[in-house]
Structure formats: structure tokens, C-alpha cells
XYZ file of C-alpha atoms in Angstrom:
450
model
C 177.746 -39.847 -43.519
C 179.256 -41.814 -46.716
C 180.112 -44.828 -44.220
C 176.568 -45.156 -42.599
C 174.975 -44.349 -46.076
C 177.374 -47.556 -47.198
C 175.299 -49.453 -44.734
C 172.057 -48.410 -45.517
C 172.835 -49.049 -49.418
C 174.369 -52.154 -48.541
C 171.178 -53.327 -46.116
C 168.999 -52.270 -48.741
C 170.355 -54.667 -51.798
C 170.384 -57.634 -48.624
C 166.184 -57.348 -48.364
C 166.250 -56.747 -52.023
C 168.225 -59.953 -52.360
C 165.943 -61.618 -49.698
C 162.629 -60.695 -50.618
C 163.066 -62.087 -54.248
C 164.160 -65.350 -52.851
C 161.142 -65.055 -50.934
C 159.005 -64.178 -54.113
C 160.496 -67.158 -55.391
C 159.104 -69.870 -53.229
C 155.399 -68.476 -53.277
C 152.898 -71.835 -54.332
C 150.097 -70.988 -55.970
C 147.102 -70.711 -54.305
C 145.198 -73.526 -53.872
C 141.665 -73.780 -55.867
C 139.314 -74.990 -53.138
C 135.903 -76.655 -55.182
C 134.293 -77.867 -51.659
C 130.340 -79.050 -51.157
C 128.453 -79.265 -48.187
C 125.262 -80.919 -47.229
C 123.356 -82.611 -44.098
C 122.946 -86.251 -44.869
C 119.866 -87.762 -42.966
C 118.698 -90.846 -41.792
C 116.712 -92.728 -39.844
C 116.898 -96.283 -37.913
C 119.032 -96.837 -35.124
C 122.208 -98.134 -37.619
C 123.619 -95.651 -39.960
C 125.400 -98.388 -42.196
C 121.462 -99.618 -42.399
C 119.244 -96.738 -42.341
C 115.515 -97.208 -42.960
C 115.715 -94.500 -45.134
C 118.220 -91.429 -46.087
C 118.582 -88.601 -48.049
C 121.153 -85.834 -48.158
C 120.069 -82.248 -48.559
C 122.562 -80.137 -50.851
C 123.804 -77.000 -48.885
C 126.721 -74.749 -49.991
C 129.273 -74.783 -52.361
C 132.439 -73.280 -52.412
C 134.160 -72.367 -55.139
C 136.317 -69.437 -56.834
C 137.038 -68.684 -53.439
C 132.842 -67.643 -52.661
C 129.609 -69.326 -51.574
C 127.126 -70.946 -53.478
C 123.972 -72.736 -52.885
C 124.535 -75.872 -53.743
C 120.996 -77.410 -54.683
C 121.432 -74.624 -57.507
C 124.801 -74.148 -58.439
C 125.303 -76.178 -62.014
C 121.731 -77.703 -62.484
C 121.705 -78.216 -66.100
C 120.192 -80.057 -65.493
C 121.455 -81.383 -62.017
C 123.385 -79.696 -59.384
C 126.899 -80.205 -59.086
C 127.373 -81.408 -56.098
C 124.255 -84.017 -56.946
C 126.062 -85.503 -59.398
C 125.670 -89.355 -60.071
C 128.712 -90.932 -58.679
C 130.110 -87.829 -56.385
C 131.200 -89.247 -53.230
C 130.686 -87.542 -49.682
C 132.609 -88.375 -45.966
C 130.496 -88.179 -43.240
C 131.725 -86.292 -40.410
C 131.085 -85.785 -36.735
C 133.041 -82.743 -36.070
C 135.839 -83.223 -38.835
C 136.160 -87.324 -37.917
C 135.270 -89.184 -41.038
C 132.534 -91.775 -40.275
C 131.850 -93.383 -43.242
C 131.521 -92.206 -47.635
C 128.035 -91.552 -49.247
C 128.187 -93.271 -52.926
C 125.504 -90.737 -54.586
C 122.823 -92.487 -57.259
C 120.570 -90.003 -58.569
C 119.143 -87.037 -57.427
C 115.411 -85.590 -57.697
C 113.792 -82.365 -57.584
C 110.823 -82.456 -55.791
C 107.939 -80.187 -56.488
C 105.110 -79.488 -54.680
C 102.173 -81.119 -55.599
C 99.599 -83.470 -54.058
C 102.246 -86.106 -54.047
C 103.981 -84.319 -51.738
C 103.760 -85.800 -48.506
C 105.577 -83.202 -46.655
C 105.853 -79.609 -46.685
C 109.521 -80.132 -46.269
C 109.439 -82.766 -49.122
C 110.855 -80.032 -51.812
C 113.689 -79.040 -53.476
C 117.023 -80.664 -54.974
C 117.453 -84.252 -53.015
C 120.461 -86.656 -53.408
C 120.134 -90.626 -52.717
C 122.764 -93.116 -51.938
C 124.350 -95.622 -49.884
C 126.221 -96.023 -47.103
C 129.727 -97.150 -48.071
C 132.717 -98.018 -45.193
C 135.884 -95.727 -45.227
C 138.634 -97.320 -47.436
C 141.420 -99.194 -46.275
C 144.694 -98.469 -47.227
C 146.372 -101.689 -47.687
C 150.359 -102.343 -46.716
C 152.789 -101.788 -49.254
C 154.623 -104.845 -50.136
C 158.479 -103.719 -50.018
C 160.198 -103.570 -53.594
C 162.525 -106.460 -53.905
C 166.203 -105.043 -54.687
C 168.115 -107.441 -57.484
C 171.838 -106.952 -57.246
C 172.933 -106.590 -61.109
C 176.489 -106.369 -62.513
C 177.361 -104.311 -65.490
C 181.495 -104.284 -65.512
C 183.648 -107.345 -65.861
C 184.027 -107.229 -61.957
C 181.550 -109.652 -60.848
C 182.050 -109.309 -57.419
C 181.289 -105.519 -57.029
C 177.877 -105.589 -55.907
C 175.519 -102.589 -57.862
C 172.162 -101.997 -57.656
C 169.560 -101.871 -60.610
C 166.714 -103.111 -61.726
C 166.633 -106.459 -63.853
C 164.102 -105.089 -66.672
C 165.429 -101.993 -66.936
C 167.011 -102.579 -70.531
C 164.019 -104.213 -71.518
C 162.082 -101.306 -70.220
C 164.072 -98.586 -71.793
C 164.090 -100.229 -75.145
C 160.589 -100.042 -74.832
C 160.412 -96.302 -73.734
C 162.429 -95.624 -76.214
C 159.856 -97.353 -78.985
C 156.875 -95.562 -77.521
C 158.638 -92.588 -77.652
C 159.658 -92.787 -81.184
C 156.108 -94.249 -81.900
C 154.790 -91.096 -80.184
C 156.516 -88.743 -82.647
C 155.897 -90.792 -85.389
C 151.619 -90.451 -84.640
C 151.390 -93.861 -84.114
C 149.458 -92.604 -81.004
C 146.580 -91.532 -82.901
C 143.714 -93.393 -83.999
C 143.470 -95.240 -86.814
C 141.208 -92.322 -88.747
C 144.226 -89.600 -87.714
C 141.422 -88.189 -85.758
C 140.767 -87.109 -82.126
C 137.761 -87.157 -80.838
C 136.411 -84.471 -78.632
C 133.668 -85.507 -75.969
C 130.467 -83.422 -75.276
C 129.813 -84.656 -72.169
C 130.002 -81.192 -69.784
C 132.593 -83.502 -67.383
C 135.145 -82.593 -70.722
C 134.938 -79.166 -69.941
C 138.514 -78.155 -68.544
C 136.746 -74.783 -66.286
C 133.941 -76.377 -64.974
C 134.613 -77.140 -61.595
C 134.781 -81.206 -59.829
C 134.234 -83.248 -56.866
C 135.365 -86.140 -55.390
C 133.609 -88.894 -57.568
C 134.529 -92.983 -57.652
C 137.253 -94.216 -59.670
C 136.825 -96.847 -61.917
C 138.228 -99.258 -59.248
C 135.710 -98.236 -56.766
C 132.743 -98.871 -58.911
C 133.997 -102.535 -59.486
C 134.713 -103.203 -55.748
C 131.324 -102.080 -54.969
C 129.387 -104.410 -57.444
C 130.852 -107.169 -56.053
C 130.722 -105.820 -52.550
C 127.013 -105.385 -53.360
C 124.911 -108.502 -52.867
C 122.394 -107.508 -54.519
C 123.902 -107.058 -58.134
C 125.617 -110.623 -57.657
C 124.066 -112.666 -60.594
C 124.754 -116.633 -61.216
C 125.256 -117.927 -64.891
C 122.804 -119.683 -66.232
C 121.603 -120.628 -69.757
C 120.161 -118.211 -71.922
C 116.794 -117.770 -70.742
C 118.774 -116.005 -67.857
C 120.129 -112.931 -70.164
C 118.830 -110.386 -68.533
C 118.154 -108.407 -71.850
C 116.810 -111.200 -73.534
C 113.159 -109.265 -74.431
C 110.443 -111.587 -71.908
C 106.454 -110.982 -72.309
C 104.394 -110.776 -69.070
C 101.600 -109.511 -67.771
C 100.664 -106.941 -65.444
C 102.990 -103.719 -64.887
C 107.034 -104.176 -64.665
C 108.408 -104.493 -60.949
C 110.101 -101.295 -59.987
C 113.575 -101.417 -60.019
C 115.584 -101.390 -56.591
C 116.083 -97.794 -55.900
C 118.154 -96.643 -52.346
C 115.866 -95.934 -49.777
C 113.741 -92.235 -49.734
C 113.287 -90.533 -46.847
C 110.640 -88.302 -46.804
C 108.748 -85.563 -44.201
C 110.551 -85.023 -41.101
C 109.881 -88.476 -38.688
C 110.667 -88.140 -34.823
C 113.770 -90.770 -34.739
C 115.326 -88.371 -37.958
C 119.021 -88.266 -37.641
C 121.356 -85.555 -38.850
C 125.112 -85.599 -39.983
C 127.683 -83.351 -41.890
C 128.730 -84.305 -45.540
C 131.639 -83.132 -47.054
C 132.550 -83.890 -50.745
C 136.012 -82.225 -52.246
C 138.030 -83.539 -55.067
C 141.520 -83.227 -53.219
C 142.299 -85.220 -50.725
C 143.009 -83.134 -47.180
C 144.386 -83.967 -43.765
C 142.057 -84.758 -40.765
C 141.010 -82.150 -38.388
C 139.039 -83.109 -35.079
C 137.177 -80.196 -34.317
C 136.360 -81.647 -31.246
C 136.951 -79.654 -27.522
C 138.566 -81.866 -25.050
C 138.018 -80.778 -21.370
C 140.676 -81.027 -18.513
C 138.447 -82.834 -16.545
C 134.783 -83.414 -15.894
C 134.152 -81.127 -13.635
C 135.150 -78.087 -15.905
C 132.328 -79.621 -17.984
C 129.792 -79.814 -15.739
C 130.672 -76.090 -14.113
C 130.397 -75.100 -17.761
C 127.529 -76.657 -18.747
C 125.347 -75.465 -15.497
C 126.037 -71.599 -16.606
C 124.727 -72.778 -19.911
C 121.703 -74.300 -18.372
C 121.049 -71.431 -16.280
C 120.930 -68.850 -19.462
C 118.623 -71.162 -20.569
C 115.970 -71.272 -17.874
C 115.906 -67.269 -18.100
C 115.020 -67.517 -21.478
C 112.420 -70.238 -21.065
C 110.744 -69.361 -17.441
C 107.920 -67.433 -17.310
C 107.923 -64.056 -16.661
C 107.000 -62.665 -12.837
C 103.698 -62.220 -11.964
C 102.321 -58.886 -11.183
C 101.717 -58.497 -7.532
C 98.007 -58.419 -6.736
C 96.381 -55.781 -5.011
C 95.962 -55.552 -1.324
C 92.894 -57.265 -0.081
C 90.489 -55.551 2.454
C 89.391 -57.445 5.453
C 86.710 -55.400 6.868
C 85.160 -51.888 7.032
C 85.556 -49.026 9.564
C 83.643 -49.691 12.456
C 80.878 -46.921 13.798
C 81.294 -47.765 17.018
C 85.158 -47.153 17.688
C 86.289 -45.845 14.453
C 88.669 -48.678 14.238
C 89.952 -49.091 10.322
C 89.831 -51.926 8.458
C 93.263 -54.006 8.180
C 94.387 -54.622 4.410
C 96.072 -58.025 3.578
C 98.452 -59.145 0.566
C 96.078 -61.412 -1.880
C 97.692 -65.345 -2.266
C 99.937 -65.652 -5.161
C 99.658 -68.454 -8.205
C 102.224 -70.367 -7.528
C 103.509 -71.227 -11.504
C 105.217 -74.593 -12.098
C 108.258 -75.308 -11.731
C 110.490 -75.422 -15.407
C 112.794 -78.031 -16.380
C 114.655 -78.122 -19.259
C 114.213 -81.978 -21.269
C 116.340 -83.254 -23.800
C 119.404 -81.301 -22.915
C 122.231 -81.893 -25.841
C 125.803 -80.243 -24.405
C 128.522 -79.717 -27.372
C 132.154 -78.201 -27.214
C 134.420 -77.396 -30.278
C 137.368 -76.188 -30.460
C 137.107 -74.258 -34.427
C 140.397 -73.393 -34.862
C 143.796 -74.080 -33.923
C 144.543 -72.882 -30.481
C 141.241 -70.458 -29.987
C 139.013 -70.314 -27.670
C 136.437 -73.234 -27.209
C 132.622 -72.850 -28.341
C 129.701 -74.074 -26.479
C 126.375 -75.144 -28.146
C 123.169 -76.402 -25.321
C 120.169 -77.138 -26.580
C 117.244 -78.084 -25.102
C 113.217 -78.054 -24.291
C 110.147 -77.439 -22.206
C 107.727 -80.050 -21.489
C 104.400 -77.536 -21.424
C 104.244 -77.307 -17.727
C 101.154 -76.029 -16.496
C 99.336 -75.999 -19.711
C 102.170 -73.617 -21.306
C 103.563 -74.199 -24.625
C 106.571 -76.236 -24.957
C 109.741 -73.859 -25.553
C 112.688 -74.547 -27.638
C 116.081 -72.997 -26.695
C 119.456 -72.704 -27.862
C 122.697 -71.219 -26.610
C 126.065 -70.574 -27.691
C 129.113 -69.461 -25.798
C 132.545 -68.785 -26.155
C 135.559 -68.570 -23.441
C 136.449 -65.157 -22.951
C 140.335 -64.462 -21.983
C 139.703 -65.559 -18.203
C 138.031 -68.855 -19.164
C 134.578 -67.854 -18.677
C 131.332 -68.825 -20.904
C 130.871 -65.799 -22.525
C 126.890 -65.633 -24.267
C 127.393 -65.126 -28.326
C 123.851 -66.433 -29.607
C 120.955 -67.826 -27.915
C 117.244 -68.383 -29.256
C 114.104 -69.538 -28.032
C 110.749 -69.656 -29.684
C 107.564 -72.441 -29.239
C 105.265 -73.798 -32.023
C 103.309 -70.572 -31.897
C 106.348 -68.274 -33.150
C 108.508 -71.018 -34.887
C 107.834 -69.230 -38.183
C 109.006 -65.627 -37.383
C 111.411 -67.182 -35.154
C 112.379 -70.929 -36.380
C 113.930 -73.133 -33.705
C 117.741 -73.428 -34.198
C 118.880 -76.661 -34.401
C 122.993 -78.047 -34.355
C 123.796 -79.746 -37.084
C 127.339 -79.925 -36.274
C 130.419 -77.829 -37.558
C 132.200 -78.451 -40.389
C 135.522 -76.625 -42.466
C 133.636 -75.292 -45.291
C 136.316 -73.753 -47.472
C 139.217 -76.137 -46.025
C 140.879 -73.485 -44.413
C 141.567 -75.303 -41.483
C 138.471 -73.236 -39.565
C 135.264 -74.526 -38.458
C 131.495 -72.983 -38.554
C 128.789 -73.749 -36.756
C 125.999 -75.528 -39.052
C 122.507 -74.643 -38.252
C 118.666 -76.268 -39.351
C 116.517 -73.253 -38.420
C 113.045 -75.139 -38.923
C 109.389 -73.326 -38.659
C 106.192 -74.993 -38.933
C 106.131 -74.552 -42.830
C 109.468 -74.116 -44.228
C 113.395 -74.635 -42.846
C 116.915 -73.589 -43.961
C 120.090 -74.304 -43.261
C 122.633 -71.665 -41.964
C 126.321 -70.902 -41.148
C 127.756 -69.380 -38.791
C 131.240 -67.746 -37.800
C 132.561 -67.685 -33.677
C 135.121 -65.422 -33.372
C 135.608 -62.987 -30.244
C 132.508 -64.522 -28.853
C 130.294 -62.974 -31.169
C 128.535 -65.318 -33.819
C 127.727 -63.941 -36.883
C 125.644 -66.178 -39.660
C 127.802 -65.767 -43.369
C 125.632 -67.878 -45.113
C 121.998 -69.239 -45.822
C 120.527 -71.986 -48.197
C 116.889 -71.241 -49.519
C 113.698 -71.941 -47.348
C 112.616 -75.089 -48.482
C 108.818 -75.004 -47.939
């Protein structure tokens, strides 16, 4: 007994040992401050959109949900702030950065033009991803310090001049030559000074500058100084407006949708994006999508008429009257139009997701039908159902047509959602929603902008 309780004493102090190693190397958690929205646009060229606008949606941070076209608006949102910068992403791949200008808050009145014009809106423009340029390689200077002048050593060829230097600041430093001249330091009151409230991605001081003078329009030449642009001028009439980003407003035909994500660390990539083996696993796929989708859309059976009588019984012979099956409507044939066929992949190694959506034409005089389905593989590889929708203009208001968006990694924990514009006749939202186990479940909802 004393030998294995030796053991068990001595395997106990080895875990003890290990787990406060382990304690040890514990990071602290990371502070995710992470805002989504849907930018949208139309015109057939996203770097030159006829008009845009990008519609706030959530924001995460202290580890929950917000909605972000009311999070911080004092008296803006947060993530509306002037000079936050969004990526644009089609399922995780950055496509370009939104530059943010000013933000509105429209109201509804009579010049509303839309029911959907209302709410916290951000405008911008489209700016091309960076470029990170090559490093130059340091250049090494081979220095000697000891009377041996042909013993190569590495150093640097400042680096007395450099340290002397340090040295000053540093003794400068102590001294409070640091301060101002007044001894006094000032303390901002903008509400960016305040150390808790949370930030996003915005443009650095070097971005501004390269986008002036990537920006035609602000290029000005010299001139005398009847050119000053504050010099005070007298005309008449009203002032010209001054060149604003283009608004988009209502909701046109040709409207365009695509995620924005704006955080103020800088994360790795992740392509969200299911790649199939081969086409024909997309097509087989896609068909028992397609076929969920015509039961939901077709209309439902006809009742089967009554029997039609083709005669009386006869005096004569007592002969009875034979009865015949009345002629059936034939109802015309549905086809689904606009078919859009999606696959993610949400996660590391799970399952893949399947999104179809699509519509009726109004065959037959019916009303057109909007449906959408989503599916996940189950274990064997098969489409399981784990949402699906339809509804026409009739119902879109109890039932709003679900529309993708496109999925997105809302709290940058490496995990996709499924982002949703559920749109009725007077009023839409935006909504989230989880895959997991081929059941979706919606986690999060903006407000109904109506």
C-alpha cells in the first residue's frame, strides 16, 4: 500500500506541476468589437455604382449582439462613424474597402420616397484593397570595433549616433522636457479619447492623404488669389450643392447586395466558400433542392369531381343509367425562374450548407411565389431540409420573402451564419442565422425598417 500510495502522491504533484505550466501560457481573451452591415448598390460595376448605401446591422461587442444602427448614436452610431472603413466580402473573400462619409437618419416624412427609405444610413466610396508593397532588404554594414581590422562584425553604422541620442531623449524625458511649454497636458473631449468606448477599423492618417490625391476630384491647380477657395465671393442665386457620394434610395429592380465587415484588428482570411468534387455532385444536389421547392410552390390537388350521369332509367327495359367521371382542369404546369444555387462550407471541416432560391412566374393567372430552401449534409452525404419558406405578394407581410444576403463570421470566431433580408410589402429586416446539425436557428434580428 505505502509503495502504490508513493505513486499516486508522486502522479499527483506531476499534474500539479503540469497544470500550472499550463495555467501559465493562457492569452487573454481576445476583445472582439466587430460590425456588420449589407452594403448596396446598383449599376452593373461595383467600383462605379450609380448609387450605394450601406445599411448598419449588428454589432458585436463585450462578447454580445447589438443593433448596430443604434448602438452609440450620440449622436451617430458607431459603426457609422465618419472615416470607419468596411471590406466587402463574398463569402469571407475581401472584394474591395468602403471609406464611410457621413451617415443620415432618415425619417419618414413626405420626402420620403420609399417606405424602406428609413432609419440609420451610411454613404461612401468604393476604395480598392491595399497593396502591400515589397520590403526593400536592410543593407548590412560590416563595422570594426577592436584593433583587429580584419575580423569582420556586424553593426549598424549610426548606432552610436543613435544611442547618444536615446540616451538625450531619455534624460530629456525625466527631466519634463517632454511636456509642453505651459507644464500642462491637455485632455481631449472628443468621445474617440475615451479609453472604454469601443473602435473600428477607421483610415490612418496615411490613407486619408493617398486618397485625396487618388481622388480626381479634390485635385486643385494653383492659381493666383482669386482662386483661394475661402476667399469670401458674392453671387447670385442659391450656392451649388456640394459633391456628396451617391444616395441610393427605395428598393430599384437591378439593386445589388453584399456583406460588410468593419473590425479594428486585422484577421486572417477565411473562404467560406463549398467546393464540390465535381459537377455532377452539384447538379444531383441541386435537383433535390429544386424538387423541395416545386412542393412548396405547386398548387395543391384538385378535388375530384363528382360522377356525371349520362342518362335516366329507361321504362321500357329497366336498363340504368351509366355514370361517367367529369373532365378534370388541367392546371399549368410550374417552373421555378430565377433559380440562385449557393454552397458554404461555415466551419472548418462541417458539413456543407445549401441555400436555392427561386420564383414563380404567375402561371395561369396565379400569384407569383417566392421560395427559399436550406439544407445541410447529413452523415451519409445527403441534403438534409433545415429551413425553407415560401410566401407571394399577398402574404409577404405575415410571411416576408427570405432573401440570401450571403454569410459572414460575425464575432470572428472562425464560424459563419447565414445573413438573411426578410422583406414584406411595407417593412424588411435583416436576420441571422446558425446551421448546425441541419437545423437552422435565427440568433439575431435588426429592427423592421418601415
Amino acid at each position: 500500500m505505502k509503495v502504490f500510495r508513493g505513486i499516486g502522491l508522486a502522479a499527483i504533484a506531476a499534474m500539479v506541476a503540469t497544470a500550472s505550466a499550463q495555467m501559465h501560457r493562457v492569452t487573454k481573451k481576445d476583445n472582439v468589437t466587430r460590425a456588420i452591415g449589407v452594403y448596396e448598390w446598383t449599376g452593373d460595376d461595383i467600383k462605379k455604382p450609380l448609387a450605394s448605401r450601406l445599411v448598419p446591422v449588428s454589432l458585436f461587442v463585450d462578447g454580445d449582439y447589438q443593433d448596430a444602427g443604434l448602438y452609440l448614436a450620440r449622436p451617430v452610431p458607431l459603426a457609422l462613424s465618419t472615416d470607419v472603413v468596411y471590406e466587402l466580402q463574398d463569402a469571407g473573400e475581401p472584394k474591395g474597402l468602403l471609406d464611410l462619409d457621413f451617415a443620415r437618419n432618415l425619417k419618414p416624412d413626405d420626402a420620403v420616397s420609399s417606405v424602406f427609405d428609413q432609419g440609420w444610413m451610411g454613404y461612401g466610396k468604393w476604395q480598392p484593397l491595399p497593396v502591400d508593397k515589397p520590403k526593400s532588404p536592410q543593407k548590412v554594414v560590416l563595422e570594426s570595433t577592436d584593433k583587429d581590422d580584419s575580423r569582420p562584425k556586424l553593426g549598424r553604422k549610426d548606432k552610436d549616433k543613435k544611442d547618444k541620442s536615446n540616451s538625450k531623449d531619455s534624460k530629456d524625458s525625466k527631466n519634463g522636457k517632454d511636456k509642453d511649454q505651459s507644464g500642462v497636458t491637455g485632455v481631449g473631449d472628443d468621445p474617440s479619447d475615451d479609453a472604454d468606448r469601443p473602435t473600428l477599423k477607421k483610415r490612418t492618417e496615411k490613407e486619408k492623404r493617398d486618397a485625396i490625391k487618388n481622388d480626381t476630384a479634390n485635385v486643385q491647380t494653383l492659381g493666383d488669389l482669386n482662386d483661394d477657395p475661402d476667399r469670401p465671393k458674392i453671387m447670385r442665386g442659391k450656392p451649388a450643392k456640394l459633391a456628396e457620394a451617391p444616395q441610393l434610395s427605395g428598393m430599384p429592380a437591378n439593386l445589388h447586395q453584399m456583406i460588410a465587415v468593419s473590425d479594428a484588428a486585422s484577421r486572417e482570411i477565411h473562404d467560406f466558400t463549398y467546393r464540390f468534387r465535381d459537377p455532377s455532385e452539384k447538379t444531383e444536389i441541386q435537383a433535390k433542392l429544386e424538387k423541395v421547392a416545386m412542393s412548396l410552390v405547386a398548387p395543391p390537388p384538385a378535388a375530384a369531381p363528382a360522377p356525371i350521369k349520362t342518362g335516366g332509367v329507361s321504362r321500357s327495359t329497366g336498363a340504368r343509367s351509366k355514370l361517367r367521371a367529369a373532365p378534370v382542369a388541367e392546371l399549368p404546369a410550374v417552373k421555378l425562374a430565377d433559380e440562385k444555387f449557393s454552397a458554404f462550407e461555415l466551419s472548418y471541416n462541417s458539413a456543407p450548407v445549401f441555400v436555392l432560391e427561386a420564383h414563380t412566374n404567375g402561371e395561369g393567372g396565379a400569384p407569383v411565389k417566392y421560395v427559399t430552401v436550406v439544407a445541410q449534409n447529413d452523415s451519409f452525404g445527403e441534403p438534409q431540409v433545415a429551413m425553407k419558406t415560401v410566401t407571394d405578394a399577398i402574404h409577404m407581410d405575415t410571411t416576408p420573402r427570405m432573401h440570401l444576403v450571403g454569410v459572414v463570421d460575425a464575432e470572428a470566431s472562425n464560424r459563419a451564419s447565414l445573413v438573411m433580408e426578410l422583406r414584406g410589402q411595407q417593412a424588411r429586416s435583416f436576420a441571422m442565422y446558425r446551421v448546425i446539425g441541419g437545423q437552422a436557428t435565427k440568433f439575431f434580428e435588426t429592427g423592421v425598417t418601415q
